[in-house]
Short mmCIF file of C-alpha atoms and ligand atoms in Angstrom, two decimals:
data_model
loop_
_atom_site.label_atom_id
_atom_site.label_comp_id
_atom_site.label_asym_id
_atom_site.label_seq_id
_atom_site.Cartn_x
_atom_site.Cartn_y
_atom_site.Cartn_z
CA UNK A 1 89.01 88.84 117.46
CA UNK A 2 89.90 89.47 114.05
CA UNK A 3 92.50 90.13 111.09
CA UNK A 4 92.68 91.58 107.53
CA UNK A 5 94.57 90.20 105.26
CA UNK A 6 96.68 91.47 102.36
CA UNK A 7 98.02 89.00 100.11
CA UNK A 8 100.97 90.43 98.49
CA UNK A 9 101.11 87.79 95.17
CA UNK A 10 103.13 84.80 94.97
CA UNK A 11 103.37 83.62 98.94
CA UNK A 12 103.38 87.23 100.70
CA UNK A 13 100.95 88.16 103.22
CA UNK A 14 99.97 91.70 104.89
CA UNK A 15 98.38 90.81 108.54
CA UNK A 16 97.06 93.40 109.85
CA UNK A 17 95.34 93.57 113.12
CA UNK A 18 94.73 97.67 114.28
CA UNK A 19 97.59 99.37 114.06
CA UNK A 20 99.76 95.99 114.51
CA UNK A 21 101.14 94.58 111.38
CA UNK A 22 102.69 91.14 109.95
CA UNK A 23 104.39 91.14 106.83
CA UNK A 24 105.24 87.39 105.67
CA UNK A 25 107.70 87.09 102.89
CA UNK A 26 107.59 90.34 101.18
CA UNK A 27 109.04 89.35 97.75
CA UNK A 28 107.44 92.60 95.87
CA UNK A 29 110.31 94.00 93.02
CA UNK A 30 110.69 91.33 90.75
CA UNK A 31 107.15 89.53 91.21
CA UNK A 32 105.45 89.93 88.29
CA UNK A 33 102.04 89.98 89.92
CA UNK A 34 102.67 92.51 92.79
CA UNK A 35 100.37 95.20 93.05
CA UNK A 36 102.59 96.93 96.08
CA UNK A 37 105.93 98.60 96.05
CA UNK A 38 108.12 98.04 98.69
CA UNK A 39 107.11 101.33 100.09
CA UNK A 40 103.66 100.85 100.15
CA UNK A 41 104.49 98.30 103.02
CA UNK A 42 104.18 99.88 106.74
CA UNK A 43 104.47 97.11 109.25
CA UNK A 44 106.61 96.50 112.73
CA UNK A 45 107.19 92.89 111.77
CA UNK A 46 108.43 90.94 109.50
CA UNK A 47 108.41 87.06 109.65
CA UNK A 48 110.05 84.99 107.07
CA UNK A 49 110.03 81.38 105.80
CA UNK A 50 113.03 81.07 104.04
CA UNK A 51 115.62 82.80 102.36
CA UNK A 52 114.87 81.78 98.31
CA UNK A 53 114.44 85.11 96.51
CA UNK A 54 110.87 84.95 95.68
CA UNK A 55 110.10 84.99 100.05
CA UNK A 56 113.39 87.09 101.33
CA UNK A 57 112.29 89.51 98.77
CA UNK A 58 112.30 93.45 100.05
CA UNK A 59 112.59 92.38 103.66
CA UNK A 60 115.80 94.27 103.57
CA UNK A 61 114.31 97.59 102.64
CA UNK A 62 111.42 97.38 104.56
CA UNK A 63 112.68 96.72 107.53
CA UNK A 64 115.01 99.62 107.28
CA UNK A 65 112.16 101.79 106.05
CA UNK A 66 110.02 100.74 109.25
CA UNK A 67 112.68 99.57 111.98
CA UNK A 68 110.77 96.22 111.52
CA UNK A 69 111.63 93.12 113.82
CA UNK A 70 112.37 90.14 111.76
CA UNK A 71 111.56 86.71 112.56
CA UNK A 72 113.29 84.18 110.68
CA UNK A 73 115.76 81.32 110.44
CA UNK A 74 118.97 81.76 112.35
CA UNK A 75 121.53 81.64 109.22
CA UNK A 76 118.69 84.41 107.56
CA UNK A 77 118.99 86.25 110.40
CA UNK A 78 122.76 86.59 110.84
CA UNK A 79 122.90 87.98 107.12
CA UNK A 80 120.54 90.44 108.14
CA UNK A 81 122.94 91.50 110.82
CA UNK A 82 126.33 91.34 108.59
CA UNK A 83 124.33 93.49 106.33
CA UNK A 84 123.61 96.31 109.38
CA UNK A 85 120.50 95.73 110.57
CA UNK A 86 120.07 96.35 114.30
CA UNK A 87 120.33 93.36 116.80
CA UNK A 88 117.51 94.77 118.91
CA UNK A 89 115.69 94.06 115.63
CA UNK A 90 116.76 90.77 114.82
CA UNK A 91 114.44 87.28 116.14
CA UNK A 92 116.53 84.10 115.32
CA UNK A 93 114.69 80.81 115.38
CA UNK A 94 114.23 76.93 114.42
CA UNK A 95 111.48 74.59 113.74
CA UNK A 96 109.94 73.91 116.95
CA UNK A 97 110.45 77.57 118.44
CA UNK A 98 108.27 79.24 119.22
CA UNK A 99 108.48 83.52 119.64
CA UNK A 100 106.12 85.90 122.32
CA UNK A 101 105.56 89.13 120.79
CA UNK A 102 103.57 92.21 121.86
CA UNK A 103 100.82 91.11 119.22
CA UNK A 104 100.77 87.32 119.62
CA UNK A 105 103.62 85.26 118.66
CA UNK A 106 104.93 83.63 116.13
CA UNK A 107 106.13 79.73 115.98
CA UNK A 108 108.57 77.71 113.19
CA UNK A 109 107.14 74.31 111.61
CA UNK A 110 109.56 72.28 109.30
CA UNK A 111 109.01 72.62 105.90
CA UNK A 112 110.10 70.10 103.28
CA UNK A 113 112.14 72.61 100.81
CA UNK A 114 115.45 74.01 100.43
CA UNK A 115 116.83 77.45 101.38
CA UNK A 116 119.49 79.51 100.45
CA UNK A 117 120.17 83.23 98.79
CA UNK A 118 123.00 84.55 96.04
CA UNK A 119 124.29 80.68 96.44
CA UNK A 120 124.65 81.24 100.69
CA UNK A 121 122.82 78.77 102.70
CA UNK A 122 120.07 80.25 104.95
CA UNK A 123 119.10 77.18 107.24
CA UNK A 124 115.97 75.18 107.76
CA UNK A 125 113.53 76.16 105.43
CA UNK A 126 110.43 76.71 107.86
CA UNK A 127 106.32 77.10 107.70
CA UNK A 128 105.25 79.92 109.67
CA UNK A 129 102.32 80.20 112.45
CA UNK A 130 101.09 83.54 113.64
CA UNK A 131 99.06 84.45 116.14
CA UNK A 132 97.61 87.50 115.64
CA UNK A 133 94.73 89.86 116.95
CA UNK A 134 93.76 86.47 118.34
CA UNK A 135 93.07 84.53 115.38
CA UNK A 136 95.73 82.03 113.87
CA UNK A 137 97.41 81.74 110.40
CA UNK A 138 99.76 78.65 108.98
CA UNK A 139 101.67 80.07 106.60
CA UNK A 140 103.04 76.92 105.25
CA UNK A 141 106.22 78.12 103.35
CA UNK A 142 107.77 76.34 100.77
CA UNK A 143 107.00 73.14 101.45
CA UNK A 144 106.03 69.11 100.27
CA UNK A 145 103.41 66.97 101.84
CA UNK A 146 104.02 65.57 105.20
CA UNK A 147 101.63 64.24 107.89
CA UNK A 148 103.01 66.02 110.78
CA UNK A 149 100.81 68.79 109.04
CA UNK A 150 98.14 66.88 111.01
CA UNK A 151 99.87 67.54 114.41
CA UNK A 152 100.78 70.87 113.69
CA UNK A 153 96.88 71.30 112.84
CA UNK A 154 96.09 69.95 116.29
CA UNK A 155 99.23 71.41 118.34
CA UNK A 156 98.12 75.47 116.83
CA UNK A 157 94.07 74.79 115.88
CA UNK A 158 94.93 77.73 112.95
CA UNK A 159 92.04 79.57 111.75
CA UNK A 160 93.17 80.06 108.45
CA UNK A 161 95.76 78.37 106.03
CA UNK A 162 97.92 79.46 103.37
CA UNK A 163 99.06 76.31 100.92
CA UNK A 164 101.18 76.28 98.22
CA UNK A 165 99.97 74.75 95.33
CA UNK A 166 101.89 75.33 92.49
CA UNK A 167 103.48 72.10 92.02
CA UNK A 168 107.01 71.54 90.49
CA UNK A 169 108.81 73.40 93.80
CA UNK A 170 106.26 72.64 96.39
CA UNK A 171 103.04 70.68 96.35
CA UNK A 172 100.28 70.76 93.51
CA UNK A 173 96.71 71.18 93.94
CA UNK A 174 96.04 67.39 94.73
CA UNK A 175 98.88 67.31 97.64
CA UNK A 176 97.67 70.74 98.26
CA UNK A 177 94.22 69.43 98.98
CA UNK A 178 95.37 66.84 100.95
CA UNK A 179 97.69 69.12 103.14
CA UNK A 180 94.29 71.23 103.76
CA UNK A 181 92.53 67.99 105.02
CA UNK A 182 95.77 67.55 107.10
CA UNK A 183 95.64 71.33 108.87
CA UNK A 184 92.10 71.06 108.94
CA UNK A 185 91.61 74.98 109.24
CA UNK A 186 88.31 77.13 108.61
CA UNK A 187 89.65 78.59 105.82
CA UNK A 188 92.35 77.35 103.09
CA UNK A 189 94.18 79.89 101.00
CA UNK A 190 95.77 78.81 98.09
CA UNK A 191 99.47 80.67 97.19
CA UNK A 192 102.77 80.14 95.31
CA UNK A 193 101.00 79.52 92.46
CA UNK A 194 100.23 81.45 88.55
CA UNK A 195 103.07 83.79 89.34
CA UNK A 196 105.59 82.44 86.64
CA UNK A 197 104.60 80.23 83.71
CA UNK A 198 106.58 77.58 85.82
CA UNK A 199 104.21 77.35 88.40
CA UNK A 200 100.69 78.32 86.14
CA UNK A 201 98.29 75.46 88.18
CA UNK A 202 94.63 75.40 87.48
CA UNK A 203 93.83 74.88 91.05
CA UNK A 204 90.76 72.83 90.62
CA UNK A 205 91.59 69.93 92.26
CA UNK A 206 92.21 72.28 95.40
CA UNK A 207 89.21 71.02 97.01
CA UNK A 208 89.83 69.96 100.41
CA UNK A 209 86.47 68.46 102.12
CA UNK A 210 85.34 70.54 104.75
CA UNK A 211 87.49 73.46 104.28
CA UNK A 212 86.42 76.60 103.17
CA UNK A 213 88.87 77.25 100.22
CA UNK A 214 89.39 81.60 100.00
CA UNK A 215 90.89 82.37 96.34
CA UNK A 216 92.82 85.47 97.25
CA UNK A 217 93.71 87.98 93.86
CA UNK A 218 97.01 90.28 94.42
CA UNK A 219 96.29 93.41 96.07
CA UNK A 220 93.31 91.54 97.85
CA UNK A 221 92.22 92.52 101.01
CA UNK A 222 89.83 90.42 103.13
CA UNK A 223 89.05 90.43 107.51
CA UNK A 224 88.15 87.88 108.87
CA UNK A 225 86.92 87.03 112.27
NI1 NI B 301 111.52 78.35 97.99
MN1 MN B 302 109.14 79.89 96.62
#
């Protein structure tokens, strides 16, 4: 049982597991720190937190590029059909769902955030686990503290992570850490952080006892299990 993972920059993710692949908000054109173009990105799913700009991102053209099934809020997911994308493509959800796929699946957490693209509202904004090559990732979106992040910890057991820490729009390093302590995972990964001067955190205080804390650079590969 393992996974590699690519982090994109910012809060995007490349899971990769054999030939099956996750991409998790795929914001690429327009990050400043992206090391990928949207074409470098081959993957048969696509799974989404919410629909802000900087997570959306390129889903658009990648999943045209790839015929990609997208996972994602049902108001995201209905714009992703008005703009043409195939239904047999399309995976509407809501906190508490929970998706079987051919790799794993993938389930929706609440998220304490806001969500919306061009000014159109785009549902529940949602933390993301996926199961994958048998090993288990949090993603937990855009979110602020809360201590259901303890059940969801318990409910999915995830092996891995991924926090955002770059205060103002989600949690800082010291909620962060406390989050991590929350989840109680192997391994924390701190994102959505040093991408824009807004969000520049010295992560220090991202020091969650017990946890394993994985600095991931853009372009960054790393397997684990
Ligand atoms: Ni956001
Ligand atoms: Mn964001």
């Amino acid at each position: 049982m393992s996974i590699t993972l690519t982090f994109l920059g910012h809060a995007g993710f490349l899971l990769e597991d054999g030939p099956a692949a996750v991409a998790i908000d795929p914001f690429l054109t327009g990050n400043p720190v992206a090391t990928a173009k949207p074409e470098d990105i081959k993957c048969k799913h696509i799974a989404l937190t919410h629909g802000h700009e900087d997570h959306f991102g390129d889903t658009e053209a990648i999943a045209r590029a790839n015929g990609s099934v997208v996972y994602a809020a049902y108001e995201i997911i209905n714009y992703l059909g008005e703009l043409g994308i195939d239904g047999d493509k399309l995976q509407p959800a809501n906190p508490g769902g929970k998706i079987d796929t051919d790799f794993g699946w993938v389930a929706f957490t609440q998220a304490f955030h806001s969500s919306s693209y061009k000014g159109r509202y785009m549902g529940p904004p949602c933390g993301l686990v996926v199961n994958l090559g048998g090993i288990t990732v949090y993603h937990c979106g855009d979110t602020g503290l809360f201590s259901d992040m303890k059940l969801i910890g318990e409910i999915y057991k995830p092996d891995i992570a991924c926090i955002p820490v770059g205060d103002r729009f989600t949690m800082g390093p010291e909620l962060g850490k406390k989050a991590a302590e929350f989840i109680n995972p192997k391994v924390a990964i701190p994102i959505h952080y040093k991408t824009f001067p807004i969000i520049a955190q010295d992560i220090s205080a991202f020091s969650p006892t017990g946890i394993e804390v994985k600095i991931m650079e853009p372009g960054e590969r790393w397997s684990f299990g």
